[in-house]
CSV table of C-alpha atoms in Angstrom, one decimal:
chain,number,residue,atom,x,y,z
A,27,MET,CA,-25.5,-18.8,-32.6
A,28,MET,CA,-28.1,-17.3,-30.4
A,29,GLN,CA,-27.2,-13.8,-29.1
A,30,LEU,CA,-28.9,-11.3,-27.0
A,31,LEU,CA,-28.8,-7.7,-28.1
A,32,VAL,CA,-29.0,-5.8,-24.9
A,33,PRO,CA,-29.0,-2.0,-24.8
A,34,SER,CA,-26.9,-0.2,-22.2
A,35,TRP,CA,-30.1,1.1,-20.6
A,36,TYR,CA,-30.0,-0.5,-17.2
A,37,PRO,CA,-33.5,-2.0,-17.1
A,38,TYR,CA,-32.5,-4.2,-20.0
A,39,GLN,CA,-29.1,-4.9,-18.5
A,40,CYS,CA,-31.0,-6.2,-15.5
A,41,LEU,CA,-33.2,-8.3,-17.7
A,42,GLY,CA,-30.3,-9.7,-19.7
A,43,ARG,CA,-28.5,-10.7,-16.5
A,44,ALA,CA,-31.6,-12.3,-15.0
A,45,LEU,CA,-32.1,-14.4,-18.1
A,46,ASP,CA,-28.4,-15.6,-17.8
A,47,GLU,CA,-29.0,-16.5,-14.2
A,48,MET,CA,-32.2,-18.4,-15.0
A,49,LEU,CA,-30.5,-20.5,-17.6
A,50,GLY,CA,-27.4,-21.0,-15.4
A,51,GLU,CA,-25.1,-19.9,-18.2
A,52,PRO,CA,-24.5,-16.6,-19.9
A,53,LEU,CA,-26.2,-16.1,-23.3
A,54,ALA,CA,-23.8,-14.7,-25.9
A,55,ARG,CA,-24.2,-10.9,-26.4
A,56,ALA,CA,-24.5,-9.2,-29.8
A,57,PRO,CA,-22.1,-6.3,-30.0
A,58,ALA,CA,-23.9,-3.3,-28.4
A,59,ASP,CA,-23.5,-1.2,-31.5
A,60,ALA,CA,-26.2,1.0,-33.2
A,61,ASN,CA,-25.3,-0.3,-36.6
A,62,VAL,CA,-25.8,-3.8,-35.5
A,63,ALA,CA,-29.2,-3.0,-34.1
A,64,ALA,CA,-30.3,-1.2,-37.2
A,65,GLU,CA,-29.2,-4.2,-39.4
A,66,HIS,CA,-31.3,-6.7,-37.4
A,67,VAL,CA,-34.2,-4.7,-36.2
A,68,GLY,CA,-35.9,-1.4,-37.0
A,69,GLU,CA,-33.6,1.6,-36.9
A,70,HIS,CA,-35.4,3.1,-33.9
A,71,TRP,CA,-35.5,-0.1,-31.8
A,72,GLN,CA,-33.7,0.5,-28.5
A,73,PHE,CA,-34.9,-2.4,-26.4
A,74,ILE,CA,-33.7,-6.0,-25.9
A,75,ALA,CA,-33.7,-8.5,-28.8
A,76,LEU,CA,-32.7,-12.1,-29.4
A,77,LEU,CA,-30.8,-12.8,-32.6
A,78,ASP,CA,-30.4,-16.2,-34.1
A,79,GLY,CA,-29.7,-15.8,-37.8
A,80,GLY,CA,-33.3,-15.4,-38.8
A,81,GLU,CA,-35.8,-12.7,-38.0
A,82,PRO,CA,-35.0,-11.1,-34.6
A,83,VAL,CA,-37.2,-12.0,-31.6
A,84,LEU,CA,-38.4,-8.8,-29.9
A,85,GLY,CA,-40.3,-8.3,-26.7
A,86,THR,CA,-39.7,-9.9,-23.4
A,87,THR,CA,-42.4,-12.6,-23.6
A,88,ALA,CA,-41.3,-13.5,-27.1
A,89,ILE,CA,-37.7,-13.9,-26.0
A,90,GLY,CA,-38.9,-16.1,-23.1
A,91,GLU,CA,-40.9,-18.3,-25.5
A,92,ALA,CA,-37.9,-18.6,-27.9
A,93,LEU,CA,-35.5,-19.5,-25.0
A,94,ASP,CA,-38.0,-22.2,-23.8
A,95,ARG,CA,-37.9,-23.9,-27.2
A,96,ARG,CA,-34.1,-23.5,-27.4
A,97,TYR,CA,-33.6,-25.0,-23.9
A,98,PRO,CA,-36.5,-27.4,-23.5
A,99,THR,CA,-34.9,-29.3,-20.6
A,100,ARG,CA,-34.8,-26.2,-18.5
A,101,ARG,CA,-38.6,-26.0,-18.3
A,102,ILE,CA,-38.5,-22.2,-18.1
A,103,ILE,CA,-42.2,-22.0,-19.0
A,104,GLY,CA,-43.3,-24.9,-16.8
A,105,ILE,CA,-44.1,-28.4,-17.7
A,106,ASP,CA,-47.8,-29.1,-18.4
A,107,PRO,CA,-50.4,-26.8,-20.0
A,108,ILE,CA,-51.7,-25.6,-16.6
A,109,GLY,CA,-48.2,-24.9,-15.3
A,110,ARG,CA,-47.3,-23.1,-18.5
A,111,ALA,CA,-50.4,-21.0,-18.2
A,112,GLU,CA,-49.5,-20.0,-14.7
A,113,VAL,CA,-46.0,-18.9,-15.7
A,114,ARG,CA,-47.3,-16.9,-18.6
A,115,ALA,CA,-49.8,-15.2,-16.4
A,116,HIS,CA,-47.1,-14.3,-13.9
A,117,VAL,CA,-45.0,-12.9,-16.7
A,118,SER,CA,-47.8,-10.9,-18.1
A,119,ARG,CA,-48.4,-9.2,-14.8
A,120,ILE,CA,-44.7,-8.7,-14.0
A,121,GLU,CA,-43.8,-7.2,-17.3
A,122,GLU,CA,-46.4,-4.5,-16.9
A,123,MET,CA,-44.6,-3.3,-13.8
A,124,PHE,CA,-41.3,-3.5,-15.6
A,125,TRP,CA,-42.7,-1.2,-18.3
A,126,CYS,CA,-43.9,1.2,-15.6
A,127,LEU,CA,-40.3,1.5,-14.4
A,128,VAL,CA,-39.0,1.9,-17.9
A,129,MET,CA,-41.5,4.7,-18.5
A,130,ALA,CA,-40.6,6.4,-15.2
A,131,ASP,CA,-36.9,6.3,-16.2
A,132,MET,CA,-37.4,8.0,-19.5
A,133,PRO,CA,-36.0,11.4,-18.3
A,134,ASP,CA,-32.7,9.8,-17.7
A,135,HIS,CA,-32.5,8.0,-21.0
A,136,PRO,CA,-30.7,10.0,-23.6
A,137,GLY,CA,-31.5,7.9,-26.6
A,138,PHE,CA,-34.7,9.4,-28.0
A,139,GLY,CA,-33.2,12.8,-29.0
A,140,ARG,CA,-36.2,14.9,-27.9
A,141,PRO,CA,-37.2,16.9,-24.8
A,142,LEU,CA,-38.3,14.9,-21.8
A,143,TRP,CA,-40.3,16.1,-18.9
A,144,ASN,CA,-39.1,18.9,-16.7
A,145,ASP,CA,-38.0,18.5,-13.1
A,146,GLY,CA,-40.9,18.9,-10.8
A,147,SER,CA,-43.5,17.9,-13.4
A,148,GLY,CA,-44.9,15.0,-11.3
A,149,ALA,CA,-44.7,12.8,-14.3
A,150,ARG,CA,-42.3,10.2,-12.9
A,151,GLU,CA,-44.3,10.0,-9.6
A,152,ARG,CA,-47.5,9.5,-11.5
A,153,MET,CA,-46.1,6.7,-13.6
A,154,LEU,CA,-44.7,5.0,-10.4
A,155,GLU,CA,-48.2,5.1,-8.9
A,156,GLU,CA,-49.0,2.3,-11.3
A,157,VAL,CA,-46.6,0.0,-9.6
A,158,PRO,CA,-47.5,-0.7,-6.0
A,159,TRP,CA,-51.1,-1.9,-6.6
A,160,ARG,CA,-49.8,-4.2,-9.3
A,161,MET,CA,-47.2,-5.5,-6.9
A,162,ASP,CA,-50.0,-6.2,-4.5
A,163,THR,CA,-51.4,-8.5,-7.1
A,164,ILE,CA,-48.1,-10.4,-7.5
A,165,GLU,CA,-47.9,-10.7,-3.8
A,166,LEU,CA,-51.4,-12.3,-3.7
A,167,PHE,CA,-50.1,-15.1,-6.0
A,168,ALA,CA,-46.7,-15.3,-4.4
A,169,ALA,CA,-48.4,-15.8,-1.0
A,170,LYS,CA,-50.0,-19.0,-2.4
A,171,ARG,CA,-46.6,-20.3,-3.5
A,172,THR,CA,-45.8,-23.8,-2.3
A,173,THR,CA,-42.7,-24.3,-4.4
A,174,ARG,CA,-39.3,-22.7,-4.3
A,175,PHE,CA,-39.9,-20.5,-7.4
A,176,LEU,CA,-43.1,-18.7,-8.5
A,177,SER,CA,-44.3,-21.8,-10.3
A,178,GLY,CA,-42.4,-24.9,-9.6
A,179,GLU,CA,-39.0,-26.1,-8.4
A,180,LEU,CA,-37.0,-24.7,-11.3
A,181,PRO,CA,-36.6,-21.0,-12.2
A,182,SER,CA,-38.9,-19.9,-14.9
A,183,ILE,CA,-39.0,-16.8,-17.0
A,184,ALA,CA,-41.5,-15.3,-14.5
A,185,ASP,CA,-38.8,-15.6,-11.8
A,186,ALA,CA,-36.3,-14.0,-14.2
A,187,PHE,CA,-38.6,-11.1,-15.0
A,188,LEU,CA,-39.3,-10.6,-11.3
A,189,ALA,CA,-35.6,-10.5,-10.5
A,190,ALA,CA,-35.1,-8.0,-13.3
A,191,LEU,CA,-38.0,-5.9,-12.0
A,192,LEU,CA,-36.6,-5.8,-8.5
A,193,ASN,CA,-33.1,-4.9,-9.6
A,194,THR,CA,-34.5,-2.1,-11.9
A,195,ALA,CA,-36.5,-0.8,-8.9
A,196,ALA,CA,-33.4,-0.9,-6.8
A,197,HIS,CA,-31.6,1.2,-9.4
A,198,GLN,CA,-34.3,3.7,-9.1
A,199,GLY,CA,-34.2,3.7,-5.3
A,200,ILE,CA,-37.6,2.2,-4.9
A,201,GLY,CA,-36.7,-1.4,-4.3
A,202,PRO,CA,-38.0,-1.6,-0.7
A,203,LEU,CA,-41.4,-0.1,-1.8
A,204,LEU,CA,-42.0,-3.1,-4.0
A,205,LEU,CA,-41.1,-6.0,-1.7
A,206,ARG,CA,-44.1,-7.5,0.1
A,207,PRO,CA,-43.7,-10.3,2.7
A,208,SER,CA,-44.1,-13.2,0.4
A,209,LEU,CA,-41.9,-11.6,-2.3
A,210,GLN,CA,-39.3,-10.9,0.4
A,211,ARG,CA,-39.2,-14.6,1.1
A,212,TRP,CA,-39.0,-15.3,-2.6
A,213,ALA,CA,-36.0,-12.9,-2.9
A,214,ALA,CA,-34.3,-14.4,0.2
A,215,GLU,CA,-34.6,-17.9,-1.1
A,216,ASN,CA,-33.7,-17.2,-4.7
A,217,GLY,CA,-31.5,-14.1,-4.6
A,218,GLN,CA,-27.9,-13.8,-3.4
A,219,GLY,CA,-26.7,-15.7,-6.5
A,220,ARG,CA,-29.0,-18.7,-6.0
A,221,PRO,CA,-29.7,-18.4,-8.9
A,222,PHE,CA,-30.5,-14.7,-9.1
A,223,THR,CA,-28.5,-11.7,-7.8
A,224,ILE,CA,-31.1,-9.3,-6.4
A,225,ASN,CA,-30.1,-5.9,-5.0
A,226,THR,CA,-32.8,-4.5,-2.8
B,18,MET,CA,-64.7,-25.1,-19.5
B,19,ARG,CA,-66.3,-21.7,-18.5
B,20,LEU,CA,-65.1,-18.3,-19.5
B,21,SER,CA,-65.6,-15.1,-17.4
B,22,MET,CA,-65.6,-12.0,-19.7
B,23,PHE,CA,-66.6,-8.4,-19.9
B,24,ASP,CA,-67.1,-7.8,-23.6
B,25,PRO,CA,-66.8,-4.0,-23.8
B,26,VAL,CA,-63.2,-3.8,-22.7
B,27,PRO,CA,-60.2,-4.8,-24.9
B,28,VAL,CA,-58.3,-7.3,-22.9
B,29,PRO,CA,-61.0,-10.0,-22.7
B,30,ARG,CA,-61.9,-9.1,-26.3
B,31,LYS,CA,-58.6,-10.6,-27.3
B,32,VAL,CA,-59.8,-14.0,-26.2
B,33,GLY,CA,-63.2,-13.4,-27.8
B,34,LEU,CA,-61.6,-12.7,-31.2
B,35,TYR,CA,-59.2,-15.6,-30.8
B,36,LEU,CA,-62.2,-18.0,-30.1
B,37,ALA,CA,-64.1,-16.6,-33.1
B,38,LEU,CA,-61.1,-17.1,-35.5
B,39,LYS,CA,-60.0,-20.4,-34.0
B,40,GLY,CA,-63.3,-22.0,-34.6
B,41,LEU,CA,-63.5,-23.9,-31.3
B,42,PRO,CA,-66.9,-25.2,-30.1
B,43,PRO,CA,-68.6,-22.5,-28.0
B,44,ILE,CA,-67.4,-22.1,-24.4
B,45,GLU,CA,-69.9,-21.3,-21.7
B,46,THR,CA,-69.4,-17.6,-21.1
B,47,GLU,CA,-70.5,-15.3,-18.2
B,48,GLN,CA,-70.3,-11.5,-18.2
B,49,PHE,CA,-68.8,-9.6,-15.2
B,50,ASN,CA,-69.0,-5.8,-15.3
B,51,ILE,CA,-65.7,-4.7,-13.9
B,52,PHE,CA,-66.9,-1.1,-13.5
B,53,LEU,CA,-69.7,-2.3,-11.2
B,54,GLY,CA,-67.5,-4.4,-8.9
B,55,GLU,CA,-68.8,-7.7,-10.2
B,56,THR,CA,-65.3,-9.2,-10.2
B,57,ARG,CA,-64.7,-8.2,-6.5
B,58,THR,CA,-67.2,-10.6,-5.0
B,59,PRO,CA,-65.9,-13.3,-2.7
B,60,GLU,CA,-66.9,-15.9,-5.3
B,61,PHE,CA,-65.0,-14.3,-8.1
B,62,LEU,CA,-62.0,-13.5,-6.0
B,63,ALA,CA,-61.7,-17.1,-5.1
B,64,ARG,CA,-61.3,-17.8,-8.8
B,65,ASN,CA,-59.0,-14.9,-9.5
B,66,PRO,CA,-57.6,-12.8,-6.6
B,67,ALA,CA,-56.6,-10.1,-9.1
B,68,ALA,CA,-60.2,-9.5,-9.9
B,69,THR,CA,-59.6,-9.3,-13.6
B,70,VAL,CA,-61.2,-10.8,-16.6
B,71,PRO,CA,-60.9,-12.9,-18.7
B,72,VAL,CA,-60.7,-16.1,-16.6
B,73,LEU,CA,-60.9,-19.5,-18.1
B,74,GLU,CA,-62.0,-22.2,-15.6
B,75,THR,CA,-61.0,-25.7,-16.7
B,76,ASP,CA,-63.1,-28.8,-16.3
B,77,ASP,CA,-60.8,-30.0,-13.5
B,78,GLY,CA,-61.1,-26.7,-11.5
B,79,HIS,CA,-58.1,-24.7,-12.5
B,80,ALA,CA,-58.5,-21.0,-13.2
B,81,ILE,CA,-56.4,-19.6,-16.0
B,82,VAL,CA,-56.0,-15.8,-16.1
B,83,GLU,CA,-54.5,-13.3,-18.5
B,84,SER,CA,-55.6,-13.4,-22.1
B,85,PHE,CA,-52.1,-14.2,-23.3
B,86,ALA,CA,-52.0,-17.3,-21.1
B,87,ILE,CA,-55.5,-18.4,-22.0
B,88,MET,CA,-54.8,-18.3,-25.7
B,89,HIS,CA,-51.5,-20.3,-25.2
B,90,TYR,CA,-53.4,-22.8,-23.0
B,91,LEU,CA,-56.0,-23.3,-25.7
B,92,GLU,CA,-53.3,-23.7,-28.3
B,93,ASP,CA,-51.6,-26.3,-26.1
B,94,LEU,CA,-54.9,-28.3,-26.0
B,95,TYR,CA,-56.1,-27.6,-29.6
B,96,PRO,CA,-53.1,-27.1,-31.8
B,97,ASP,CA,-55.2,-27.2,-35.1
B,98,PRO,CA,-55.6,-24.8,-36.8
B,99,PRO,CA,-52.4,-23.3,-35.5
B,100,MET,CA,-52.9,-19.8,-34.2
B,101,ARG,CA,-49.3,-19.2,-33.0
B,102,GLY,CA,-47.5,-20.1,-36.1
B,103,ALA,CA,-47.1,-23.2,-38.3
B,104,SER,CA,-43.3,-23.1,-38.4
B,105,GLU,CA,-40.5,-22.0,-36.0
B,106,GLU,CA,-40.0,-18.9,-38.1
B,107,GLU,CA,-43.7,-17.9,-38.0
B,108,ARG,CA,-43.9,-18.8,-34.3
B,109,ARG,CA,-41.1,-16.4,-33.5
B,110,ARG,CA,-42.9,-13.7,-35.6
B,111,VAL,CA,-46.2,-14.4,-33.8
B,112,ASP,CA,-44.6,-14.2,-30.4
B,113,THR,CA,-42.8,-11.0,-31.4
B,114,GLN,CA,-45.9,-9.3,-32.7
B,115,ALA,CA,-48.0,-10.5,-29.7
B,116,ALA,CA,-45.4,-9.2,-27.3
B,117,LEU,CA,-45.1,-5.9,-29.1
B,118,ALA,CA,-48.9,-5.5,-29.3
B,119,LYS,CA,-49.2,-5.8,-25.5
B,120,GLU,CA,-46.3,-3.4,-25.0
B,121,PHE,CA,-47.9,-0.9,-27.3
B,122,TYR,CA,-51.2,-0.9,-25.5
B,123,TYR,CA,-49.6,-0.7,-22.1
B,124,TYR,CA,-47.5,2.4,-23.0
B,125,TYR,CA,-50.4,4.0,-24.8
B,126,ALA,CA,-53.0,3.4,-22.1
B,127,CYS,CA,-50.7,4.4,-19.3
B,128,THR,CA,-49.9,7.6,-21.1
B,129,THR,CA,-53.5,8.3,-22.0
B,130,VAL,CA,-55.0,7.8,-18.5
B,131,HIS,CA,-52.6,10.3,-17.1
B,132,THR,CA,-52.8,12.9,-19.9
B,133,THR,CA,-56.5,12.9,-20.8
B,134,ALA,CA,-58.8,15.0,-18.7
B,135,TYR,CA,-61.7,12.6,-19.4
B,136,LEU,CA,-59.8,9.6,-18.2
B,137,SER,CA,-57.5,11.0,-15.5
B,138,ARG,CA,-58.6,10.8,-11.9
B,139,ARG,CA,-56.7,13.9,-11.0
B,140,ASN,CA,-55.1,16.8,-12.9
B,141,PRO,CA,-53.6,15.5,-16.1
B,142,VAL,CA,-49.8,15.6,-16.3
B,143,GLN,CA,-49.1,16.4,-20.0
B,144,ALA,CA,-45.4,15.9,-19.6
B,145,ILE,CA,-45.9,12.2,-19.5
B,146,ASP,CA,-46.9,12.3,-23.2
B,147,LEU,CA,-43.7,14.1,-24.1
B,148,ALA,CA,-41.6,11.3,-22.6
B,149,ALA,CA,-43.7,8.2,-23.0
B,150,ALA,CA,-45.2,8.7,-26.5
B,151,PRO,CA,-41.9,7.8,-28.2
B,152,LEU,CA,-42.2,4.4,-26.5
B,153,TRP,CA,-45.5,3.4,-28.0
B,154,ARG,CA,-44.7,5.0,-31.3
B,155,ILE,CA,-41.5,3.0,-31.6
B,156,VAL,CA,-43.3,-0.2,-30.8
B,157,LEU,CA,-46.0,0.5,-33.4
B,158,GLU,CA,-43.3,1.3,-36.0
B,159,GLN,CA,-41.6,-2.0,-35.1
B,160,ILE,CA,-44.9,-3.9,-35.5
B,161,SER,CA,-45.3,-2.4,-39.0
B,162,HIS,CA,-41.6,-3.2,-39.8
B,163,VAL,CA,-42.0,-6.9,-38.8
B,164,MET,CA,-45.3,-7.2,-40.7
B,165,GLU,CA,-43.7,-6.1,-43.9
B,166,ASP,CA,-46.2,-6.6,-46.7
B,167,ARG,CA,-48.0,-9.6,-45.2
B,168,PRO,CA,-51.8,-9.4,-44.9
B,169,PHE,CA,-51.7,-10.2,-41.2
B,170,LEU,CA,-49.2,-9.4,-38.5
B,171,ALA,CA,-47.3,-12.6,-38.8
B,172,GLY,CA,-48.2,-14.2,-42.0
B,173,VAL,CA,-50.9,-14.9,-44.6
B,174,GLN,CA,-53.4,-16.1,-42.0
B,175,PRO,CA,-54.6,-14.4,-38.8
B,176,THR,CA,-52.8,-15.6,-35.6
B,177,MET,CA,-52.8,-14.9,-31.9
B,178,ALA,CA,-50.8,-11.8,-32.7
B,179,ASP,CA,-53.7,-10.3,-34.6
B,180,CYS,CA,-55.9,-11.2,-31.7
B,181,MET,CA,-53.6,-9.4,-29.3
B,182,LEU,CA,-53.5,-6.1,-31.3
B,183,TYR,CA,-56.8,-5.7,-33.0
B,184,PRO,CA,-59.0,-5.2,-29.9
B,185,MET,CA,-56.5,-2.7,-28.6
B,186,PHE,CA,-56.9,-0.5,-31.7
B,187,GLU,CA,-60.7,-1.1,-31.7
B,188,TYR,CA,-61.0,0.2,-28.2
B,189,THR,CA,-58.5,3.0,-28.4
B,190,LEU,CA,-60.2,4.3,-31.6
B,191,ALA,CA,-63.6,4.3,-29.9
B,192,VAL,CA,-62.7,5.5,-26.4
B,193,TYR,CA,-59.4,7.3,-26.5
B,194,GLY,CA,-59.7,8.9,-29.9
B,195,PHE,CA,-56.6,7.1,-31.2
B,196,THR,CA,-55.5,7.7,-34.7
B,197,PHE,CA,-53.1,5.7,-36.7
B,198,PRO,CA,-49.8,7.5,-37.3
B,199,PRO,CA,-50.2,8.6,-40.9
B,200,HIS,CA,-47.0,7.0,-42.1
B,201,LEU,CA,-48.1,3.6,-40.9
B,202,LYS,CA,-50.7,3.1,-43.6
B,203,ALA,CA,-50.1,-0.7,-43.7
B,204,LEU,CA,-51.4,-0.9,-40.1
B,205,GLY,CA,-54.6,0.9,-41.0
B,206,ARG,CA,-55.2,-1.5,-43.9
B,207,TRP,CA,-54.4,-4.4,-41.7
B,208,TYR,CA,-57.0,-3.2,-39.2
B,209,ASP,CA,-59.7,-3.0,-41.9
B,210,ARG,CA,-58.7,-6.5,-43.0
B,211,VAL,CA,-59.2,-8.0,-39.6
B,212,ALA,CA,-62.5,-6.2,-39.1
B,213,ALA,CA,-63.8,-7.8,-42.2
B,214,LEU,CA,-62.9,-11.3,-41.2
B,215,PRO,CA,-65.9,-13.6,-40.8
B,216,GLY,CA,-66.9,-13.9,-37.2
B,217,CYS,CA,-64.9,-10.9,-36.0
B,218,PRO,CA,-67.0,-9.6,-33.1
B,219,SER,CA,-68.0,-5.9,-33.3
B,220,LEU,CA,-67.4,-3.6,-30.3
B,221,LEU,CA,-70.8,-2.4,-29.1
B,222,LEU,CA,-70.6,0.3,-26.4
B,223,ASP,CA,-74.0,1.4,-25.1
B,224,GLU,CA,-74.6,4.8,-23.5
B,225,SER,CA,-74.0,3.5,-19.9
B,226,PHE,CA,-70.5,2.3,-20.8
B,227,HIS,CA,-69.0,5.8,-20.9
B,228,ASP,CA,-70.7,6.8,-17.6
B,229,GLN,CA,-69.4,3.7,-15.9
B,230,LEU,CA,-66.0,4.2,-17.4
B,231,MET,CA,-65.8,7.7,-16.1
B,232,ALA,CA,-67.1,6.7,-12.7
B,233,ALA,CA,-64.4,4.1,-12.5
B,234,HIS,CA,-61.4,5.8,-14.0
B,235,GLY,CA,-62.1,9.5,-14.7
B,236,ARG,CA,-63.8,12.5,-13.3
B,237,ARG,CA,-66.3,15.1,-14.2
B,238,PHE,CA,-65.5,18.8,-14.4
């Protein structure tokens, strides 16, 4: 049985929930237990993983690709080669911002067992500087959207990652900073449980 | 098809390495110096509003951006020889390693540009390294863990995964002074193995590259 191993760290909780919402059904969860993680993946791995009996699938894009093959009728990476390239390009851009937020959140994450940066260091703010200009790029492509979702009439992994990004930003209190006009329209049309739950 | 590139920097080099290893017929290629604003002309922005390279323009006028998407597109069109895995098991490993390669470079580069005086636009913030270095180190350890004792990242033949990671190391070694963590010896051997592959393009940085890089990203003291 396919299971998601989702750490309790909220960026990955947001991502797990968005993947459920994209598929329209919750993926089974692997027990959130350190021993389980060590059994399936490297002992230091603290991020999301997809378990299916064989080697674990790690990394957000790899999980999206595996889900696409597991649920081919959902078309979560588009339909034809051009459409699939468009979804993958969106994902590539969105996940960079997601990682920015993950890095900016490091001081609050207790799992690494080592000193983190001090209050007032400016490190978090410097990391977050990477986000708005990248969001401007997403907005450029979202402004050209002619379909309900970022690329087509069905939710793709790009939409799921965008929902996870916005919810992670909301957790950090910077959600409104990320929303641009076209992205606000996307959130209004596709948030509020249809299919995503987006807190801004 | 036509490919817009800038050969000195690592992201387009992923596609360059992929094309060299895939053995496709040559694609018409044009160079755009990102440091000199050549991707910010109206003509280029019409192709890619993000002003990034690589861009693959298809014969029917579509512009495909992002190296990862371009490689998958070419795999969709030309599945042989397979560069994203010959079986479901290998495909998962290729996807995992490709995703981890991108994640490694992103964490590493974001850390480096804010902690290295040469690359940081403003005063470096060393605390970023304290917090963010565990991220890229964990990702590298995981890449080594997944590779096990295979010659390439996902199997016995090079795949997209190798194309995603090798140019990242090639560039960070030359420009950021990266060194392989000493306990990840297998990754160092893998790097040498890819470098020795027939057709693997060499990274050539002329003197003007570092001046242009500093003007675009860093500052002089």
